[in-house]
Amino acid sequence: MFDATNPFHPGELKAQVRAGKTDVSEWAAGFIRPFMPDQHRDFFSQLPFLVLAGADTAGRHWVTLLDGPEGFITSSDPTALQINTTPDTQDPLATVLATGSPVGMLGIELDSRRRNRMNGHMRRTAAGFVIDVDQSFGNCPQYIHERTWRRVPAGTPVGAQHSVGLSKEQTARIGTADTLFIGTGQQQREDHASNGFDASHRGGAPGFVHVVDATHLRIPDYAGNNFFNTIGNLVENPAIGLVFVDFETGGLLHLTGRATIDWEPEDSHDEGAQRMIDVTIDAVVDRPAALALRWSADTSGLRELVVIDRVVESADITSFYLGSADGTPLEPFAAGQHLPIELDVPGRDDVVKRSYSLSGAPESDHYRLSIKREAHGIASRHLHDVVAVGDRITARTPSGDFVVPHGSGPLVLVSAGVGLTPMVAALHEVAGEGTERPVWYVHGARDSRHHALTDEVRQLTRSNANISVKIAYSQPGSADVEGLDYDTQGRVTTEQLLNLKAGPDADYMLCGPARFLSDIRTGLERAGVPSERIHFETFGPTG
């Protein structure tokens, strides 16, 4: 039976069950909201383009990119996004501007690899249109290829080319593409927020989308957030829209058709795929120079680091200490930020890219990454099993906006598992400031064998009277002593955090698995903690 309070429609639920992710609907409501958090509103407002998905008057699904001048996206309140531009008449979604049209929207920043999604309804305005929010949530930065953008003068529109199949030139273009945007949707339950469209991103090594022939594609589906929005839509409705971007020329190659899901691909062209989306193409619209934007591969900030030490921190977490390979100082970072790295993994044709939170003191002359080994993680297994002291790793400049809130007000750092990494960095940062800011460090682990950086945190506590530590073990070992190794048995709960009595001005930083974050965040909000004082970062076991 369909639960009206569940953020997912039946197709998404079926996909989750088929993939063995049966508990997603129990915790995901904490991430899927009927409004945009301020952080998302600010993010959307500084973007140079948006990705939109919808259906034309014939019911065919399409996805497009819509660009505009600086500041063309604004948000006057958390439930609406104003877009002060309109699609070109050759855009296959130009007719979507009809009043009340449902759309899916993706905001993505290719240079920082941030992205947020939303679905809602469009309505016309004098300057363009407004999207009224139905559902809004963030996405992880996986599989996004970094690119920097620039605007170019808008030229005379080039006539769009229409066909029912791919030409040789279009096939070659897809064969080198590393980025794809997908539009899917279902509209069988118009009274539910999950009704409508989703716009999503897919990325991989160049040629990750396989062209079978002029009217057939195979798209690998990798590990993601386990919401299964795209796959779930296709379970309900096989209609699909695709767009490939020519980043050098601003061209858009739009495809529309029907899709089926190959749940257990045997002859996959991509060994990393967990499923395959088989697409039959019904129509093609090729729009040269459709955008006044151009992108280039972002090689800025790339540098070699050398592994100067590695330390086993727990049964499944090892720290890697990284220094400058050429002797020049490392770029500074703020506690909470992450380090994007690139790895050449044997047996892989493409470079494996991951981002890991920095766990060391911001004032140190090296970086530290404390990484959990995931059983199926390509990067984490390579780091744990292969990378040794003296080896070199390519990295980018530290980045991320999950940083310690400014001020002297109380700070509660809450984590579970390997989510402690940015929190330990935050402890170092606060301790280094030499203030009397009240800080609570609250962490949940399975037991002492799986509890990393314990001695370091205790030393920071002993050296700083303003820092308090509370540890919860969900399954204490026979040698673990309550009151010595841990404070409470069980998982970290909202009640425990409220019992700290940090006060109404406290900021809460949360990091851990998605379900943990959802439970804590929802509990704090229900207790009256303002959403703007709850800052969080999630992670997944993709390794």
Coordinates of C-alpha atoms in Angstrom, one line a residue:
M1 CA 0.0 0.0 0.0
F2 CA 1.3 3.5 -1.0
D3 CA 2.0 5.7 2.0
A4 CA 1.2 9.4 1.2
T5 CA 3.9 10.5 3.7
N6 CA 6.6 8.5 2.0
P7 CA 8.8 10.7 -0.2
F8 CA 9.0 8.0 -2.9
H9 CA 6.5 6.7 -5.4
P10 CA 5.9 2.9 -6.0
G11 CA 8.4 2.7 -8.8
E12 CA 11.2 4.0 -6.7
L13 CA 10.2 1.7 -3.8
K14 CA 10.2 -1.3 -6.2
A15 CA 13.7 -0.3 -7.5
Q16 CA 15.0 0.0 -3.9
V17 CA 13.7 -3.4 -3.0
R18 CA 15.1 -4.9 -6.2
A19 CA 18.5 -3.5 -5.3
G20 CA 18.3 -4.7 -1.7
K21 CA 18.0 -1.2 -0.2
T22 CA 14.8 -1.8 1.7
D23 CA 15.3 0.7 4.5
V24 CA 15.8 3.9 2.3
S25 CA 12.2 5.1 2.6
E26 CA 12.5 4.9 6.4
W27 CA 15.2 7.6 6.7
A28 CA 15.3 9.5 3.4
A29 CA 12.4 11.9 4.3
G30 CA 15.0 13.8 6.4
F31 CA 16.8 14.7 3.1
I32 CA 13.8 15.3 0.8
R33 CA 12.1 18.5 1.7
P34 CA 9.2 20.5 0.2
F35 CA 11.4 23.6 0.3
M36 CA 15.0 24.7 -0.5
P37 CA 17.4 25.1 2.4
D38 CA 19.1 28.5 2.3
Q39 CA 22.3 26.8 1.3
H40 CA 20.6 25.4 -1.8
R41 CA 19.0 28.8 -2.7
D42 CA 22.4 30.5 -2.5
F43 CA 23.9 27.7 -4.6
F44 CA 21.3 27.9 -7.4
S45 CA 21.5 31.7 -7.5
Q46 CA 25.1 31.8 -8.5
L47 CA 24.9 29.1 -11.3
P48 CA 25.4 30.0 -15.0
F49 CA 23.0 27.3 -16.1
L50 CA 20.3 24.8 -15.0
V51 CA 19.3 21.4 -16.2
L52 CA 15.6 20.9 -16.8
A53 CA 13.6 17.8 -17.6
G54 CA 10.0 17.6 -18.8
A55 CA 7.7 16.5 -21.6
D56 CA 6.6 18.2 -24.8
T57 CA 3.0 18.5 -26.0
A58 CA 3.2 15.0 -27.5
G59 CA 4.2 13.5 -24.2
R60 CA 7.8 12.8 -25.2
H61 CA 10.4 13.3 -22.5
W62 CA 13.3 15.7 -23.0
V63 CA 16.1 17.2 -20.9
T64 CA 17.9 20.5 -21.7
L65 CA 20.3 23.1 -20.3
L66 CA 19.1 26.6 -19.8
D67 CA 21.7 29.4 -19.5
G68 CA 21.5 33.1 -18.8
P69 CA 23.4 36.2 -17.7
E70 CA 24.9 36.5 -14.3
G71 CA 22.2 36.7 -11.6
F72 CA 19.4 35.2 -13.9
I73 CA 18.5 32.8 -11.1
T74 CA 17.0 34.2 -7.9
S75 CA 15.0 32.9 -4.9
S76 CA 12.7 35.2 -2.9
D77 CA 11.6 32.5 -0.6
P78 CA 12.4 28.8 0.1
T79 CA 9.5 27.4 -2.0
A80 CA 10.2 29.1 -5.3
L81 CA 13.0 29.7 -7.7
Q82 CA 12.8 32.6 -10.3
I83 CA 14.5 32.1 -13.6
N84 CA 14.7 35.3 -15.7
T85 CA 15.2 33.8 -19.1
T86 CA 13.3 31.6 -21.6
P87 CA 14.4 28.7 -23.8
D88 CA 15.2 29.2 -27.4
T89 CA 12.2 28.3 -29.6
Q90 CA 14.3 25.4 -31.1
D91 CA 14.6 23.9 -27.6
P92 CA 12.5 20.7 -27.4
L93 CA 11.2 21.9 -24.0
A94 CA 10.2 25.3 -25.1
T95 CA 6.5 24.4 -24.7
V96 CA 7.0 23.3 -21.1
L97 CA 6.6 27.0 -20.1
A98 CA 2.8 26.4 -20.2
T99 CA 1.2 27.3 -16.8
G100 CA 1.6 24.5 -14.2
S101 CA 3.9 22.3 -16.2
P102 CA 5.8 19.8 -14.0
V103 CA 9.6 19.9 -14.3
G104 CA 12.6 18.3 -12.8
M105 CA 15.6 20.5 -12.2
L106 CA 19.3 19.9 -11.5
G107 CA 21.7 22.6 -10.4
I108 CA 25.3 21.4 -10.9
E109 CA 28.7 23.2 -10.5
L110 CA 31.2 21.3 -12.6
D111 CA 34.3 23.0 -11.2
S112 CA 33.4 22.3 -7.5
R113 CA 31.4 19.0 -8.2
R114 CA 28.5 20.2 -6.2
R115 CA 24.9 19.5 -7.2
N116 CA 21.4 19.8 -5.9
R117 CA 18.1 18.5 -7.3
M118 CA 14.5 19.7 -7.2
N119 CA 11.2 18.9 -8.8
G120 CA 8.2 21.2 -9.0
H121 CA 5.9 23.1 -11.3
M122 CA 6.6 25.9 -13.7
R123 CA 4.5 29.0 -14.1
R124 CA 5.1 32.0 -16.4
T125 CA 6.3 35.4 -15.4
A126 CA 7.0 38.6 -17.3
A127 CA 10.7 37.9 -17.1
G128 CA 10.7 34.2 -17.6
F129 CA 9.2 31.7 -15.2
V130 CA 9.1 30.4 -11.6
I131 CA 9.5 26.9 -10.4
D132 CA 7.4 26.1 -7.3
V133 CA 9.1 23.4 -5.2
D134 CA 7.6 20.0 -4.7
Q135 CA 10.7 18.2 -3.5
S136 CA 14.3 19.4 -3.0
F137 CA 17.4 17.5 -1.9
G138 CA 21.2 17.4 -2.3
N139 CA 23.3 14.9 -4.3
C140 CA 26.8 13.5 -3.7
P141 CA 29.6 14.7 -6.0
Q142 CA 30.5 11.3 -7.6
Y143 CA 31.3 10.9 -11.2
I144 CA 31.4 14.6 -12.0
H145 CA 34.3 15.7 -14.2
E146 CA 35.7 19.0 -13.2
R147 CA 35.4 21.8 -15.8
T148 CA 35.7 25.6 -15.7
W149 CA 33.3 27.7 -17.7
R150 CA 33.3 31.0 -19.4
R151 CA 30.6 33.1 -21.3
V152 CA 30.9 34.0 -24.9
P153 CA 28.9 36.5 -26.9
A154 CA 25.6 35.0 -28.1
G155 CA 25.7 34.3 -31.8
T156 CA 23.0 33.9 -34.4
P157 CA 21.1 30.7 -33.6
V158 CA 22.0 27.8 -35.9
G159 CA 19.2 25.8 -37.2
A160 CA 18.5 22.6 -35.2
Q161 CA 18.9 19.2 -37.0
H162 CA 16.1 16.7 -36.5
S163 CA 16.3 13.0 -37.2
V164 CA 15.0 9.6 -35.9
G165 CA 18.5 8.1 -35.4
L166 CA 22.1 9.0 -34.8
S167 CA 24.5 10.0 -37.5
K168 CA 28.1 8.9 -37.6
E169 CA 29.2 12.2 -36.3
Q170 CA 26.7 12.1 -33.5
T171 CA 27.7 8.6 -32.7
A172 CA 31.4 9.6 -32.5
R173 CA 30.4 12.5 -30.2
I174 CA 28.7 10.2 -27.8
G175 CA 31.7 7.8 -28.0
T176 CA 33.9 10.5 -26.4
A177 CA 31.4 11.9 -23.9
D178 CA 32.1 11.7 -20.2
T179 CA 28.9 13.5 -19.1
L180 CA 25.2 12.9 -19.7
F181 CA 22.0 14.4 -18.3
I182 CA 18.9 12.3 -18.0
G183 CA 15.2 13.3 -17.7
T184 CA 12.6 10.8 -16.5
G185 CA 9.2 11.1 -14.8
Q186 CA 5.9 9.6 -14.0
Q187 CA 2.5 11.4 -13.5
Q188 CA 0.2 8.7 -12.2
R189 CA -0.3 10.2 -8.8
E190 CA -0.9 14.0 -9.2
D191 CA -1.6 14.5 -5.5
H192 CA 1.8 13.4 -4.3
A193 CA 5.0 15.4 -4.2
S194 CA 7.0 12.6 -5.9
N195 CA 4.8 13.0 -9.0
G196 CA 6.5 14.7 -11.9
F197 CA 10.0 14.7 -13.4
D198 CA 13.6 14.3 -12.3
A199 CA 16.7 15.6 -14.0
S200 CA 19.9 13.7 -13.1
H201 CA 23.5 13.6 -14.0
R202 CA 25.6 10.6 -15.2
G203 CA 29.3 10.6 -15.7
G204 CA 32.1 8.1 -16.4
A205 CA 35.2 7.5 -18.5
P206 CA 35.0 8.9 -22.1
G207 CA 32.7 6.5 -24.0
F208 CA 31.0 5.2 -20.9
V209 CA 27.7 5.4 -22.9
H210 CA 27.8 2.6 -25.5
V211 CA 26.2 3.2 -28.9
V212 CA 24.8 -0.2 -30.0
D213 CA 23.5 1.2 -33.3
A214 CA 21.8 4.4 -34.6
T215 CA 18.7 3.9 -32.4
H216 CA 20.1 2.1 -29.4
L217 CA 22.2 3.1 -26.4
R218 CA 23.4 1.3 -23.2
I219 CA 24.0 3.5 -20.2
P220 CA 25.8 2.1 -17.1
D221 CA 24.1 2.8 -13.7
Y222 CA 26.7 3.1 -10.9
A223 CA 26.3 3.2 -7.1
G224 CA 24.6 6.3 -6.0
N225 CA 22.4 7.7 -3.2
N226 CA 20.1 4.7 -3.3
F227 CA 17.0 6.9 -3.9
F228 CA 16.7 5.3 -7.4
N229 CA 14.8 8.4 -8.7
T230 CA 15.7 7.8 -12.4
I231 CA 15.5 4.0 -12.2
G232 CA 12.2 4.2 -10.3
N233 CA 10.7 6.5 -12.8
L234 CA 11.6 4.1 -15.6
V235 CA 10.0 1.2 -13.7
E236 CA 6.7 3.2 -13.8
N237 CA 7.2 4.9 -17.2
P238 CA 9.8 3.9 -19.8
A239 CA 9.9 7.4 -21.4
I240 CA 13.3 9.0 -21.2
G241 CA 15.1 12.1 -22.4
L242 CA 18.9 12.5 -22.7
V243 CA 21.2 15.4 -23.6
F244 CA 24.9 15.3 -24.4
V245 CA 26.8 18.6 -24.1
D246 CA 29.6 19.7 -26.4
F247 CA 31.6 21.6 -23.8
E248 CA 33.9 23.2 -26.4
T249 CA 31.2 24.6 -28.7
G250 CA 28.1 24.9 -26.4
G251 CA 26.2 22.4 -28.6
L252 CA 23.4 20.2 -27.2
L253 CA 22.5 16.8 -28.6
H254 CA 18.9 15.9 -27.3
L255 CA 17.5 12.4 -27.6
T256 CA 14.1 11.1 -26.6
G257 CA 12.9 7.5 -26.5
R258 CA 12.1 4.6 -24.2
A259 CA 14.2 2.6 -21.8
T260 CA 14.3 -0.7 -20.1
I261 CA 16.4 -1.8 -17.1
D262 CA 18.9 -4.7 -17.3
W263 CA 19.2 -5.5 -13.7
E264 CA 21.9 -8.1 -14.1
P265 CA 24.0 -7.2 -17.2
E266 CA 26.2 -10.1 -18.2
D267 CA 28.0 -8.7 -21.2
S268 CA 28.5 -5.3 -19.8
H269 CA 31.0 -2.9 -21.5
D270 CA 31.6 -1.4 -18.0
E271 CA 32.6 -3.7 -15.1
G272 CA 31.7 -1.0 -12.6
A273 CA 28.0 -0.9 -13.7
Q274 CA 25.5 -2.3 -11.2
R275 CA 22.7 -2.1 -13.8
M276 CA 22.3 -1.0 -17.4
I277 CA 19.8 1.3 -18.9
D278 CA 18.9 0.2 -22.5
V279 CA 17.5 3.1 -24.5
T280 CA 15.6 2.9 -27.8
I281 CA 15.8 6.3 -29.5
D282 CA 12.7 7.8 -31.1
A283 CA 13.9 11.2 -32.1
V284 CA 17.0 13.3 -32.1
V285 CA 17.4 17.1 -32.0
D286 CA 20.9 18.4 -32.6
R287 CA 21.4 22.1 -31.6
P288 CA 24.9 23.5 -32.5
A289 CA 26.1 26.4 -30.3
A290 CA 22.8 26.3 -28.3
L291 CA 24.5 27.8 -25.2
A292 CA 26.5 31.0 -24.6
L293 CA 28.8 29.0 -22.3
R294 CA 32.0 27.1 -23.0
W295 CA 33.8 24.7 -20.7
S296 CA 37.4 23.4 -20.5
A297 CA 38.9 20.6 -18.4
D298 CA 39.9 22.0 -15.0
T299 CA 43.6 21.3 -14.4
S300 CA 44.0 24.2 -12.0
G301 CA 45.3 23.2 -8.6
L302 CA 46.5 19.8 -9.7
R303 CA 49.7 18.8 -8.0
E304 CA 51.6 15.8 -6.8
L305 CA 51.7 14.8 -3.2
V306 CA 53.9 12.2 -1.6
V307 CA 52.8 9.7 1.0
I308 CA 55.1 10.6 4.0
D309 CA 53.5 8.2 6.5
R310 CA 50.5 5.8 6.9
V311 CA 49.1 4.9 10.3
V312 CA 46.5 2.2 11.1
E313 CA 43.9 3.9 13.2
S314 CA 41.3 1.1 13.7
A315 CA 40.2 -2.2 12.3
D316 CA 39.1 -0.6 9.0
I317 CA 40.5 3.0 9.0
T318 CA 44.0 4.0 8.0
S319 CA 45.5 7.5 7.9
F320 CA 47.6 8.7 5.0
Y321 CA 49.9 11.6 5.6
L322 CA 50.6 13.6 2.4
G323 CA 53.3 16.1 1.9
S324 CA 54.5 18.3 -0.9
A325 CA 56.3 16.4 -3.6
D326 CA 58.2 19.4 -4.9
G327 CA 58.9 21.2 -1.6
T328 CA 56.5 24.1 -2.1
P329 CA 54.0 24.8 0.7
L330 CA 50.6 23.1 0.5
E331 CA 47.5 25.1 0.0
P332 CA 45.8 25.9 3.4
F333 CA 42.5 24.3 4.3
A334 CA 39.7 24.9 6.7
A335 CA 38.4 22.2 9.1
G336 CA 35.6 20.3 7.4
Q337 CA 36.9 20.7 3.8
H338 CA 37.8 17.7 1.7
L339 CA 40.7 16.9 -0.6
P340 CA 39.9 15.7 -4.1
I341 CA 42.4 13.1 -5.3
E342 CA 43.0 11.1 -8.5
L343 CA 44.4 7.6 -8.5
D344 CA 45.8 5.4 -11.3
V345 CA 44.4 2.0 -10.2
P346 CA 45.8 -1.1 -12.1
G347 CA 43.2 -2.6 -14.3
R348 CA 41.2 0.7 -14.7
D349 CA 41.4 2.6 -18.0
D350 CA 40.1 5.8 -16.4
V351 CA 41.5 7.8 -13.5
V352 CA 39.6 7.1 -10.3
K353 CA 38.6 10.3 -8.6
R354 CA 37.5 10.6 -5.0
S355 CA 37.1 13.3 -2.3
Y356 CA 38.0 12.6 1.3
S357 CA 37.6 14.8 4.3
L358 CA 40.8 16.2 5.8
S359 CA 41.2 14.9 9.3
G360 CA 44.3 16.7 10.5
A361 CA 45.1 20.1 12.0
P362 CA 44.6 22.9 9.5
E363 CA 47.8 24.6 10.7
S364 CA 50.0 21.6 10.0
D365 CA 52.5 21.4 7.0
H366 CA 50.9 18.3 5.6
Y367 CA 47.5 16.8 4.8
R368 CA 46.0 13.8 6.5
L369 CA 43.3 11.6 5.1
S370 CA 41.8 8.9 7.4
I371 CA 40.1 6.5 5.0
K372 CA 37.8 3.5 5.7
R373 CA 38.4 0.4 3.6
E374 CA 35.2 -0.5 1.9
A375 CA 34.8 -4.1 0.8
H376 CA 33.8 -3.1 -2.8
G377 CA 35.6 0.3 -2.9
I378 CA 37.9 0.7 -5.8
A379 CA 39.8 3.7 -4.4
S380 CA 39.8 2.7 -0.7
R381 CA 41.0 -0.9 -1.4
H382 CA 43.8 0.5 -3.6
L383 CA 44.9 2.9 -0.9
H384 CA 44.8 0.4 1.9
D385 CA 46.2 -2.5 0.0
V386 CA 48.7 -0.9 -2.5
V387 CA 49.7 2.7 -1.7
A388 CA 52.9 2.8 0.5
V389 CA 55.1 5.5 2.0
G390 CA 57.0 7.2 -0.8
D391 CA 54.2 6.7 -3.4
R392 CA 52.8 9.8 -5.1
I393 CA 49.1 10.8 -5.4
T394 CA 47.7 13.6 -7.6
A395 CA 45.4 16.0 -5.7
R396 CA 43.5 19.2 -6.2
T397 CA 43.2 22.2 -3.9
P398 CA 41.1 21.5 -0.7
S399 CA 37.6 22.6 -1.1
G400 CA 34.1 22.4 0.4
D401 CA 31.8 24.6 2.4
F402 CA 31.2 22.3 5.3
V403 CA 33.3 24.4 7.7
V404 CA 33.2 25.4 11.3
P405 CA 30.6 28.2 11.8
H406 CA 32.2 31.5 12.7
G407 CA 31.7 33.0 16.2
S408 CA 32.1 32.1 19.8
G409 CA 28.8 30.4 20.3
P410 CA 28.5 26.8 21.5
L411 CA 29.5 24.1 18.9
V412 CA 28.3 20.5 18.9
L413 CA 30.3 18.1 16.7
V414 CA 28.3 15.0 16.0
S415 CA 29.6 12.0 14.0
A416 CA 29.3 8.3 13.4
G417 CA 31.9 5.9 12.0
V418 CA 34.4 7.4 9.6
G419 CA 32.3 10.6 9.8
L420 CA 34.6 11.7 12.6
T421 CA 37.3 12.8 10.2
P422 CA 36.1 16.4 9.6
M423 CA 35.1 16.6 13.3
V424 CA 38.7 15.9 14.5
A425 CA 39.9 18.6 12.2
A426 CA 37.4 20.9 13.7
L427 CA 38.6 20.1 17.2
H428 CA 42.1 21.0 16.1
E429 CA 40.9 24.2 14.6
V430 CA 39.0 25.3 17.6
A431 CA 41.8 24.3 20.0
G432 CA 44.3 26.3 17.9
E433 CA 42.2 29.4 18.2
G434 CA 42.8 29.5 21.9
T435 CA 39.3 30.7 22.8
E436 CA 36.8 29.5 25.5
R437 CA 34.2 28.6 22.9
P438 CA 32.2 25.6 24.4
V439 CA 32.6 22.5 22.2
W440 CA 31.1 19.1 22.5
Y441 CA 32.5 16.2 20.5
V442 CA 29.9 13.4 20.3
H443 CA 30.9 10.3 18.4
G444 CA 29.3 6.9 17.8
A445 CA 31.4 3.7 16.9
R446 CA 30.8 0.0 17.0
D447 CA 33.5 -0.7 19.6
S448 CA 37.0 0.2 20.5
R449 CA 38.4 -1.8 17.5
H450 CA 36.5 0.4 15.1
H451 CA 37.0 3.7 17.0
A452 CA 39.7 5.7 15.2
L453 CA 41.8 8.7 16.5
T454 CA 40.9 8.0 20.1
D455 CA 44.1 9.1 21.8
E456 CA 44.3 12.2 19.7
V457 CA 40.8 13.4 20.7
R458 CA 41.5 12.6 24.4
Q459 CA 44.7 14.7 24.2
L460 CA 42.8 17.6 22.8
T461 CA 40.3 17.3 25.6
R462 CA 42.9 17.2 28.3
S463 CA 44.6 20.3 26.8
N464 CA 41.4 22.3 26.4
A465 CA 39.0 22.7 29.2
N466 CA 36.3 24.1 26.9
I467 CA 36.1 20.7 24.9
S468 CA 33.9 17.9 26.2
V469 CA 33.8 14.4 24.7
K470 CA 30.9 11.9 24.7
I471 CA 31.4 8.5 23.1
A472 CA 28.7 5.9 22.3
Y473 CA 29.5 2.3 21.3
S474 CA 26.7 0.3 19.6
Q475 CA 28.3 -3.1 20.3
P476 CA 31.0 -2.8 23.0
G477 CA 33.6 -5.5 22.9
S478 CA 34.3 -7.8 25.9
A479 CA 37.3 -5.7 26.9
D480 CA 35.6 -2.3 26.4
V481 CA 34.9 -0.6 29.8
E482 CA 32.0 1.8 30.2
G483 CA 33.1 5.1 31.7
L484 CA 36.6 4.5 30.4
D485 CA 36.4 3.6 26.7
Y486 CA 32.9 4.9 26.1
D487 CA 30.2 6.8 27.9
T488 CA 26.9 5.1 26.7
Q489 CA 25.9 1.9 25.0
G490 CA 23.9 2.2 21.8
R491 CA 23.8 4.8 19.1
V492 CA 24.0 8.6 19.3
T493 CA 20.5 10.0 19.7
T494 CA 18.9 13.4 19.5
E495 CA 18.0 13.1 23.2
Q496 CA 21.6 12.8 24.1
L497 CA 22.5 15.9 22.2
L498 CA 19.6 17.9 23.7
N499 CA 20.7 16.7 27.2
L500 CA 24.0 18.6 26.6
K501 CA 22.0 21.8 27.1
A502 CA 24.2 23.6 24.6
G503 CA 21.7 26.4 24.4
P504 CA 19.6 28.1 21.7
D505 CA 22.7 29.7 20.1
A506 CA 24.5 26.4 19.5
D507 CA 25.6 25.2 16.0
Y508 CA 25.5 21.5 15.3
M509 CA 27.8 20.0 12.7
L510 CA 26.8 16.4 11.7
C511 CA 28.7 13.9 9.6
G512 CA 28.0 10.2 9.0
P513 CA 25.9 7.7 7.1
A514 CA 22.7 9.1 5.5
R515 CA 20.3 7.4 7.9
F516 CA 22.2 8.7 10.9
L517 CA 22.1 12.2 9.6
S518 CA 18.5 12.1 8.7
D519 CA 17.5 10.8 12.2
I520 CA 19.6 13.4 14.1
R521 CA 18.7 16.3 11.8
T522 CA 15.0 15.6 11.9
G523 CA 15.1 15.1 15.7
L524 CA 16.9 18.4 16.3
E525 CA 14.4 20.3 14.1
R526 CA 11.4 18.8 15.8
A527 CA 13.0 19.9 19.1
G528 CA 13.1 23.5 17.9
V529 CA 16.7 23.8 16.7
P530 CA 16.6 26.2 13.7
S531 CA 17.6 24.5 10.4
E532 CA 20.2 27.2 9.7
R533 CA 22.1 26.0 12.8
I534 CA 22.3 22.4 11.6
H535 CA 25.2 21.8 9.2
F536 CA 25.7 18.4 7.8
E537 CA 27.8 16.3 5.4
T538 CA 27.0 12.7 4.4
F539 CA 29.0 10.0 2.9
G540 CA 28.4 6.6 1.2
P541 CA 30.2 3.3 1.0
T542 CA 31.3 3.8 -2.7
G543 CA 35.0 3.8 -1.7

